[in-house]
Structure formats: structure tokens, C-alpha cells
């Protein structure tokens, strides 16, 4: 077992999880969807590389598609509604590629989580975006245990805390005031 943890691919994968954490932390610094999407695109690159080094190909392809999603979503201004067709095309690609990389029921966790978050980002309402991110993060945390993305799980655990804090700050506390 120790040999697995001393493997250069495993160590490299865990390092990419740390980089993903940094970009995730930065994504919560502003209450702006464009900024959030841009920082999370960099995070998705890091996660994709982490999953590639772990041989977790569903996670790898889903995060590459997240980069594509973020590019297209970010091309619309915050005031513009992202067209439903764009959402459907991205979701269809995610479903198609997840079937090609299917490696057991656990691989569906990351697909479903990322689809939920893709829907949440498609919405103009940041409350929906934050709630969908919380749900997606929980599903991805479970997936990470299966594929041994341990630093990714630290990052996602912190992401979940950041999302909960953002929900409290922008949705609960603001509503109560």
C-alpha cells in the first residue's frame, strides 16, 4: 500500500489537487458569476490533471468539459441569459462522454454532480448556483474517495465550507437583514 502513495503519478495527482484548492478559494472572493466561472475553469484544469494521473477518466473528461462549459457560459454577460440550447449541448456532451468512460456506479457520482452544477451555473440566480454547487461538491467528494483523489477531497471539503459560508452570507444573512 505504501508503494501506491510513493508513486510519482500519485504524488503529482495530489499536487494538482492542491492547485485546484487555490483556484477554488479565489473563486469565492467575489459575488460575481463571471469571476467565479473564470477561477473555476482554472480549478477544473487542475482537477482534470489530477484525475488523469489517477487514471480516473470520468473525472478527467468531466472536468475538461467543465472548462468548455465555463468558456461558453463566460461568453455571455451577467445580464444575458445563457441560451437553453447551450446548456442542453453541454449537458449532452457530458452524458455522452461519461458513458464512454463509465467505470462503475461510483463514476456516475461525478457526472451527476457536474450536471447539477452545470444547471446551477446556467441559472441567473446565484442562490441556485450556490445550492447546486453544494450538492455537486458532496457527490464529487464521494467520487474522490473511490479514485484516491485525497488532496482533491481536501479542496472539495473546503469548497463545501466556502459554499456554505457564501450561502449564509449572501442568501440567509442577507435575506434576514
XYZ file of C-alpha atoms in Angstrom:
177
model
C 0.000 0.000 0.000
C 2.800 2.445 0.817
C 4.165 1.913 -2.696
C 0.944 3.405 -4.109
C 1.457 6.575 -2.110
C 5.104 6.951 -3.112
C 4.313 6.571 -6.813
C 5.255 9.742 -8.747
C 1.922 9.710 -10.608
C 0.039 9.556 -7.309
C 2.097 12.379 -5.793
C 1.699 14.514 -8.938
C -2.051 13.906 -8.866
C -2.251 15.056 -5.256
C -0.238 18.197 -6.097
C -2.793 19.119 -8.758
C -5.477 18.787 -6.087
C -3.686 21.454 -4.052
C -3.549 23.772 -7.071
C -7.290 23.217 -7.585
C -7.845 24.289 -3.980
C -6.069 27.604 -4.551
C -8.256 28.457 -7.546
C -11.402 27.375 -5.715
C -10.531 29.638 -2.810
C -10.052 32.528 -5.230
C -13.410 31.807 -6.889
C -15.261 32.692 -3.683
C -13.569 36.057 -3.194
C -16.263 37.927 -5.178
C -20.025 37.624 -5.596
C -19.722 37.744 -9.397
C -20.602 34.852 -11.654
C -18.055 35.751 -14.390
C -15.207 35.805 -11.857
C -16.430 32.556 -10.256
C -16.601 30.825 -13.645
C -13.117 32.024 -14.658
C -11.429 30.873 -11.442
C -13.277 27.581 -11.514
C -12.087 26.989 -15.079
C -8.515 27.058 -13.753
C -9.611 24.777 -10.935
C -11.141 22.371 -13.472
C -7.845 22.200 -15.368
C -6.111 21.216 -12.134
C -8.763 18.643 -11.266
C -8.653 17.197 -14.790
C -4.911 16.683 -14.471
C -5.319 15.143 -11.041
C -7.840 12.625 -12.364
C -5.708 11.878 -15.423
C -2.733 10.972 -13.222
C -5.009 8.771 -11.083
C -6.490 7.014 -14.115
C -9.963 8.295 -13.156
C -11.086 9.020 -16.697
C -14.693 10.016 -15.990
C -13.471 12.725 -13.614
C -10.840 13.732 -16.165
C -13.286 14.118 -19.046
C -15.966 15.793 -16.897
C -13.521 18.469 -15.800
C -12.339 19.039 -19.357
C -15.969 19.553 -20.284
C -16.293 21.948 -17.326
C -13.609 24.077 -18.959
C -15.634 24.086 -22.178
C -18.794 24.881 -20.225
C -17.122 27.722 -18.376
C -15.773 29.160 -21.628
C -19.215 29.213 -23.243
C -21.024 30.365 -20.106
C -18.496 33.137 -19.563
C -19.011 34.413 -23.114
C -22.420 35.757 -22.018
C -22.621 38.852 -19.874
C -24.112 38.524 -16.420
C -27.243 40.342 -17.658
C -27.741 37.946 -20.583
C -29.448 34.624 -20.090
C -27.317 31.742 -21.306
C -29.392 30.104 -24.051
C -31.111 26.848 -23.144
C -29.597 25.256 -26.244
C -26.072 25.930 -24.921
C -26.982 24.252 -21.630
C -28.502 21.242 -23.448
C -25.487 20.838 -25.756
C -23.026 20.877 -22.869
C -25.157 18.507 -20.775
C -25.474 16.145 -23.747
C -21.697 16.098 -24.216
C -21.242 15.357 -20.519
C -23.682 12.453 -20.641
C -22.177 11.077 -23.859
C -18.573 11.183 -22.638
C -19.480 9.808 -19.217
C -20.931 6.724 -20.904
C -17.665 6.291 -22.803
C -15.604 6.471 -19.599
C -18.022 4.622 -17.314
C -16.128 2.511 -14.789
C -18.786 1.582 -12.255
C -21.600 3.226 -10.356
C -19.194 5.484 -8.497
C -18.197 7.128 -11.801
C -21.787 8.347 -12.133
C -21.362 10.433 -8.985
C -19.053 12.946 -10.623
C -21.201 13.060 -13.771
C -24.425 13.710 -11.878
C -22.728 16.256 -9.621
C -21.225 18.177 -12.503
C -24.523 18.079 -14.423
C -26.319 19.546 -11.396
C -23.729 22.303 -11.135
C -23.876 22.925 -14.886
C -27.590 23.516 -14.452
C -26.958 25.789 -11.458
C -24.434 27.880 -13.378
C -26.897 28.154 -16.253
C -29.348 29.882 -13.911
C -29.077 33.623 -13.360
C -29.976 33.238 -9.705
C -26.781 32.943 -7.629
C -28.764 31.211 -4.844
C -29.469 28.330 -7.243
C -25.831 28.380 -8.360
C -24.543 28.095 -4.790
C -27.018 25.365 -3.792
C -26.214 23.313 -6.903
C -22.515 23.673 -6.154
C -23.027 22.351 -2.623
C -24.871 19.273 -3.928
C -22.294 18.687 -6.682
C -19.420 19.027 -4.238
C -20.861 16.369 -1.931
C -21.205 13.930 -4.844
C -17.671 14.669 -6.046
C -16.268 14.146 -2.539
C -17.707 10.627 -2.555
C -16.271 10.018 -6.051
C -12.845 11.257 -4.902
C -12.704 8.623 -2.159
C -13.200 5.908 -4.745
C -10.435 7.225 -7.047
C -7.989 8.207 -4.255
C -8.063 11.950 -5.043
C -7.234 12.796 -1.448
C -5.973 16.359 -1.836
C -8.869 16.928 -4.201
C -11.114 15.904 -1.330
C -9.427 18.358 0.984
C -10.024 21.019 -1.661
C -13.632 19.938 -2.132
C -14.222 19.759 1.617
C -13.017 23.338 1.854
C -15.078 24.218 -1.224
C -18.139 22.870 0.563
C -17.330 25.028 3.592
C -16.814 28.079 1.328
C -20.123 27.423 -0.423
C -21.953 27.019 2.884
C -20.361 30.279 4.093
C -21.391 32.010 0.849
C -24.946 30.652 1.180
C -25.054 32.027 4.709
C -23.530 35.393 3.776
C -25.391 36.090 0.542
C -28.613 34.099 0.923
C -29.502 33.562 4.579
C -27.969 36.543 6.392
C -28.809 38.983 3.579
C -32.412 37.721 3.499
C -32.748 38.163 7.257
C -31.488 41.773 7.109
